[in-house]
XYZ file of C-alpha atoms in Angstrom:
370
model
C 57.684 -3.864 23.158
C 55.354 -0.911 23.568
C 55.532 -0.171 19.837
C 54.685 -3.775 18.982
C 51.812 -3.675 21.461
C 50.458 -0.482 19.916
C 50.709 -1.932 16.390
C 48.944 -5.145 17.448
C 46.269 -3.216 19.298
C 45.723 -0.936 16.324
C 45.413 -3.931 14.002
C 42.831 -5.569 16.283
C 40.833 -2.353 16.451
C 40.828 -2.019 12.651
C 39.916 -5.688 12.265
C 37.060 -5.318 14.738
C 35.780 -2.224 12.965
C 36.015 -3.978 9.587
C 34.166 -7.100 10.756
C 31.501 -5.011 12.518
C 30.998 -2.846 9.427
C 30.687 -5.912 7.215
C 28.140 -7.496 9.558
C 26.092 -4.292 9.607
C 26.200 -4.076 5.796
C 25.240 -7.726 5.348
C 22.441 -7.610 7.926
C 20.888 -4.388 6.645
C 17.486 -4.732 4.938
C 16.329 -1.836 2.764
C 12.720 -0.782 2.427
C 10.797 -2.024 -0.585
C 11.138 0.299 -3.548
C 7.983 1.122 -5.539
C 7.412 -1.120 -8.546
C 8.201 0.428 -11.914
C 5.400 0.512 -14.456
C 5.752 -1.559 -17.608
C 6.604 0.228 -20.824
C 3.632 0.690 -23.207
C 3.018 -2.080 -25.755
C 5.314 -4.545 -23.943
C 4.276 -8.204 -23.882
C 3.585 -9.076 -20.262
C 2.996 -12.100 -18.084
C 2.115 -12.836 -14.474
C 4.983 -13.567 -12.099
C 5.903 -13.475 -8.416
C 8.538 -10.867 -7.521
C 10.139 -9.479 -4.373
C 11.934 -6.134 -4.168
C 13.102 -6.332 -0.549
C 13.956 -9.021 2.000
C 11.375 -10.173 4.499
C 8.449 -12.472 5.246
C 6.075 -13.833 2.573
C 4.264 -10.475 2.716
C 7.043 -8.972 0.537
C 6.044 -11.210 -2.384
C 3.998 -9.606 -5.159
C 1.917 -11.280 -7.843
C 2.054 -8.811 -10.712
C 2.557 -8.170 -14.411
C 6.173 -8.210 -15.618
C 7.768 -8.182 -19.028
C 7.588 -11.492 -20.867
C 11.125 -12.735 -21.643
C 12.508 -13.200 -25.159
C 14.947 -16.077 -25.729
C 18.466 -15.252 -26.870
C 20.262 -17.308 -29.531
C 21.089 -20.222 -27.178
C 17.977 -20.067 -25.002
C 14.615 -21.807 -24.863
C 11.378 -20.008 -23.989
C 9.229 -22.241 -21.777
C 5.536 -21.790 -21.073
C 5.497 -22.850 -17.433
C 2.796 -25.343 -16.466
C 3.911 -26.080 -12.897
C 6.604 -25.092 -10.436
C 7.679 -26.282 -6.996
C 8.708 -24.675 -3.715
C 12.091 -25.327 -2.098
C 13.590 -24.080 1.185
C 16.016 -22.227 -1.083
C 13.132 -19.970 -2.109
C 12.356 -18.667 1.355
C 16.046 -18.369 2.210
C 16.408 -16.003 -0.750
C 13.131 -14.251 0.121
C 14.370 -13.493 3.630
C 18.029 -13.063 2.659
C 18.881 -15.517 5.394
C 21.429 -16.662 6.463
C 22.812 -13.171 5.964
C 25.979 -14.348 4.218
C 23.724 -15.291 1.261
C 23.329 -11.566 0.618
C 26.910 -11.417 -0.602
C 25.503 -13.222 -3.651
C 21.831 -12.217 -3.709
C 22.411 -8.527 -2.964
C 23.240 -6.299 0.010
C 20.237 -4.488 1.423
C 17.849 -5.747 -1.264
C 17.809 -8.561 -3.848
C 19.517 -7.812 -7.145
C 17.324 -10.398 -8.915
C 13.690 -9.777 -8.011
C 12.394 -13.070 -9.414
C 11.828 -16.158 -7.278
C 11.442 -19.915 -7.768
C 13.703 -22.509 -9.424
C 11.899 -25.804 -10.179
C 9.604 -25.825 -13.199
C 8.018 -27.914 -15.941
C 6.282 -26.758 -19.084
C 6.166 -26.645 -22.861
C 8.756 -25.106 -25.171
C 7.105 -22.170 -26.916
C 10.086 -20.821 -28.893
C 13.814 -21.450 -29.284
C 16.802 -19.313 -30.209
C 18.491 -19.723 -33.585
C 21.416 -21.702 -32.112
C 19.284 -24.186 -30.139
C 19.479 -27.761 -31.448
C 18.428 -29.930 -28.489
C 14.828 -28.698 -28.142
C 12.005 -27.550 -30.409
C 8.640 -25.831 -29.932
C 6.082 -28.212 -28.456
C 8.602 -30.247 -26.424
C 7.498 -30.967 -22.861
C 10.415 -30.172 -20.552
C 11.394 -29.724 -16.922
C 14.372 -28.211 -15.148
C 15.664 -25.462 -12.920
C 16.088 -21.729 -13.474
C 15.665 -18.675 -11.256
C 12.303 -17.048 -11.927
C 10.215 -20.223 -12.115
C 7.254 -18.643 -10.310
C 5.986 -17.146 -13.554
C 3.973 -17.947 -16.652
C 7.108 -17.983 -18.849
C 10.862 -18.198 -18.441
C 13.957 -18.577 -20.599
C 16.733 -21.086 -19.942
C 19.974 -22.022 -21.725
C 19.530 -25.317 -23.570
C 22.752 -26.844 -22.195
C 22.044 -26.166 -18.523
C 19.246 -27.290 -16.210
C 16.756 -28.496 -18.792
C 15.631 -31.934 -20.003
C 12.717 -33.586 -21.784
C 9.869 -34.570 -19.476
C 9.089 -38.306 -19.415
C 5.832 -38.985 -21.239
C 4.407 -40.957 -18.330
C 4.981 -38.144 -15.825
C 2.629 -35.203 -15.290
C 3.832 -31.606 -15.306
C 3.306 -31.377 -11.555
C 5.282 -34.561 -10.908
C 8.111 -33.309 -13.123
C 8.185 -29.875 -11.463
C 8.825 -31.589 -8.131
C 12.081 -33.091 -9.355
C 14.958 -30.688 -10.110
C 16.383 -29.335 -6.831
C 15.154 -32.114 -4.524
C 15.893 -35.155 -6.687
C 19.270 -33.871 -7.854
C 20.234 -33.055 -4.266
C 19.332 -36.619 -3.263
C 21.128 -38.143 -6.243
C 24.335 -36.171 -5.813
C 24.369 -36.659 -2.041
C 24.115 -40.433 -2.447
C 26.210 -40.979 -5.568
C 28.855 -38.250 -5.476
C 29.328 -37.103 -1.879
C 28.229 -40.388 -0.311
C 29.802 -42.767 -2.864
C 26.989 -45.241 -2.183
C 27.585 -48.807 -3.388
C 25.104 -51.679 -3.923
C 24.442 -53.635 -0.743
C 25.578 -50.872 1.610
C 23.450 -49.666 4.493
C 22.314 -46.067 4.264
C 20.289 -44.028 6.738
C 18.216 -41.097 5.457
C 17.470 -38.604 8.243
C 14.486 -36.559 7.089
C 13.103 -39.267 4.825
C 9.625 -37.753 4.390
C 10.693 -34.333 3.105
C 11.244 -33.130 -0.430
C 14.824 -34.398 -0.687
C 14.288 -37.356 1.618
C 11.456 -38.963 -0.358
C 13.661 -38.947 -3.460
C 16.709 -40.126 -1.487
C 14.914 -43.239 -0.228
C 13.844 -44.234 -3.743
C 17.141 -43.426 -5.461
C 19.104 -45.316 -2.806
C 16.911 -48.351 -3.384
C 17.456 -48.061 -7.143
C 21.204 -48.217 -6.402
C 20.682 -51.519 -4.564
C 21.224 -50.161 -1.053
C 19.693 -51.300 2.211
C 17.719 -48.203 3.290
C 16.638 -46.983 6.703
C 14.447 -43.882 6.784
C 13.964 -41.584 9.779
C 10.745 -39.560 10.040
C 7.878 -38.642 12.359
C 5.067 -40.977 13.362
C 2.578 -39.658 10.799
C 5.000 -40.327 7.932
C 6.133 -43.866 8.766
C 3.747 -45.528 6.310
C 4.683 -43.073 3.557
C 8.413 -43.732 3.890
C 7.836 -47.472 4.016
C 5.738 -47.247 0.833
C 8.694 -45.596 -0.935
C 10.725 -48.778 -0.446
C 12.594 -48.216 2.822
C 13.700 -51.516 4.366
C 13.286 -50.067 7.866
C 11.677 -46.901 9.197
C 12.616 -45.267 12.493
C 10.049 -43.004 14.139
C 12.226 -40.324 15.717
C 9.478 -39.538 18.220
C 9.822 -43.068 19.585
C 13.512 -43.880 19.019
C 16.807 -42.032 18.571
C 18.793 -43.680 15.770
C 22.089 -42.546 17.315
C 21.316 -44.658 20.403
C 20.548 -47.892 18.541
C 22.965 -50.739 17.753
C 22.777 -50.557 13.940
C 25.827 -49.255 12.050
C 25.671 -47.623 8.618
C 27.992 -47.208 5.668
C 26.382 -43.861 4.845
C 24.201 -41.327 6.627
C 22.555 -38.568 4.598
C 21.317 -35.955 7.057
C 18.709 -33.431 5.902
C 17.721 -32.344 9.407
C 20.843 -31.628 11.442
C 19.213 -32.502 14.755
C 22.163 -34.635 15.892
C 25.750 -33.569 16.421
C 28.671 -34.862 14.361
C 29.932 -37.090 17.168
C 26.496 -38.674 17.641
C 26.221 -39.410 13.907
C 29.763 -40.770 13.773
C 28.954 -43.169 16.622
C 26.561 -45.110 14.348
C 28.811 -45.037 11.278
C 31.070 -47.910 10.406
C 34.811 -47.169 10.736
C 35.054 -46.291 7.030
C 31.550 -44.773 6.839
C 30.499 -41.480 5.296
C 28.312 -38.692 6.661
C 26.805 -36.247 4.169
C 25.218 -33.068 5.552
C 22.515 -31.669 3.286
C 20.511 -29.493 5.655
C 20.685 -28.289 9.207
C 19.661 -25.661 11.724
C 18.615 -22.292 10.336
C 19.713 -18.897 11.590
C 20.699 -15.462 10.374
C 24.344 -15.637 11.391
C 26.618 -18.471 12.490
C 24.175 -21.181 13.591
C 23.624 -22.334 10.006
C 27.400 -22.555 9.451
C 28.122 -24.670 12.527
C 27.676 -28.024 10.743
C 29.855 -27.233 7.702
C 32.595 -25.679 9.861
C 32.670 -28.667 12.217
C 32.764 -31.029 9.243
C 35.660 -29.092 7.726
C 37.635 -29.115 10.970
C 36.893 -32.737 11.852
C 37.463 -34.428 8.490
C 41.309 -34.442 8.520
C 41.421 -36.181 11.906
C 39.037 -39.132 11.427
C 38.839 -42.110 9.085
C 35.134 -41.538 8.548
C 34.356 -38.982 5.857
C 32.239 -35.970 6.811
C 31.043 -33.859 3.906
C 28.738 -30.918 3.240
C 27.134 -30.736 -0.186
C 25.166 -28.353 -2.373
C 23.350 -29.634 -5.439
C 24.310 -28.542 -8.931
C 21.765 -28.390 -11.741
C 22.907 -30.784 -14.451
C 21.289 -31.791 -17.734
C 22.801 -35.274 -17.460
C 21.462 -35.818 -13.946
C 18.011 -34.559 -14.914
C 18.000 -37.129 -17.733
C 19.073 -39.851 -15.302
C 16.236 -39.026 -12.893
C 13.810 -38.800 -15.812
C 14.779 -42.350 -16.809
C 14.225 -43.557 -13.229
C 10.780 -41.961 -13.241
C 9.915 -43.390 -16.656
C 10.857 -46.878 -15.398
C 8.764 -46.439 -12.256
C 11.708 -46.699 -9.838
C 11.252 -43.105 -8.658
C 8.093 -41.030 -8.293
C 7.282 -37.606 -6.880
C 5.470 -37.257 -3.565
C 3.236 -34.188 -3.654
C 1.912 -32.705 -0.427
C -0.132 -29.665 -1.461
C -0.894 -27.573 -4.526
C -1.181 -23.792 -4.696
C -2.000 -21.393 -7.541
C 0.656 -18.997 -8.851
C -1.164 -16.152 -7.085
C -0.807 -18.113 -3.816
C 2.971 -18.480 -3.764
C 3.181 -16.472 -0.529
C 0.895 -19.012 1.168
C 2.904 -21.898 -0.304
C 6.195 -20.529 1.035
C 4.593 -19.800 4.390
C 3.563 -23.468 4.539
C 7.053 -24.584 3.461
C 8.629 -22.607 6.295
C 6.633 -24.659 8.796
C 8.818 -27.646 7.880
C 5.996 -30.179 7.920
C 5.494 -30.841 4.219
C 5.416 -34.476 3.108
C 7.357 -34.464 -0.141
C 6.954 -31.440 -2.404
C 4.766 -28.328 -2.517
C 3.565 -27.617 -6.054
C 2.609 -24.356 -7.748
C -0.013 -25.037 -10.435
C 0.723 -22.208 -12.852
C -1.892 -23.364 -15.369
C -4.231 -25.623 -13.343
C -6.626 -26.149 -16.251
C -3.921 -27.720 -18.464
């Protein structure tokens, strides 16, 4: 018995040391390394970069090498970009588990931004879907820049003619998150009742409109100052969370899409129909386990209840970008733009995004005169 006790104790000690070491490695933030000078005679462009994790002060607006498209890539002259919470999560390396992908100690990819719209300037020799002069929009890391390259078969689509570059730049992450949360994770059907918690934010404004285009009965939840906005997007009912708590009302929903995470799973389940679905898109932020609480609870709870509880992450898709483009061209969906910042003001734009009060999307006007 003593031998078994010693073995078990030794294993626990090693496990504790291993977990502690991993946490220290993940949570460590290196100092910013000096920027390397560009090689002589290299074509350059302006871009926003970050070489260490931290607050918006780590962001630099500087000259970097202009990219050259490979055989299956498109070179896009960026006209506009958009800010997402994803950007400041990567900037801060938070939650810390993100650093397993983005880089331990410091980011491995120093470029920031995903959403963009612009004009195709050049294409690789194998590209068949796009040509120089095409107006496009999509998603690719490094969007806070004057140029970027993107594979033609990934997150890229033609911009609708009736939509401005700024309106198109607002779409990729937010609209595709809304679409996939409703259609794929939420399995929304015409005539069903859906509640959008966080209806005035970047994802929420698209979710209200896309749900209506699917023929759903939509209830939006937002603050007092945004009630009229959400109603103007087509919501059948709007709940002011400062006046009422939707989990304490009598209405029951087929689907709840939660971008806020300010109610527990049990509270949300109490206003779902017996066969209802709860889709968690956002939630509390934190460096360690707070941000994982919702997904872990959903994973543990799902096998024991009839109601479906799901966590989702959006995936950039050419087909889904085309679908949203068609909805925008038809007028069923439009972008809500809160504020505009210049490319040199990305730090200010992300600082504003972190406040969590934006109505719709925050736009980066890369070429404001165009």
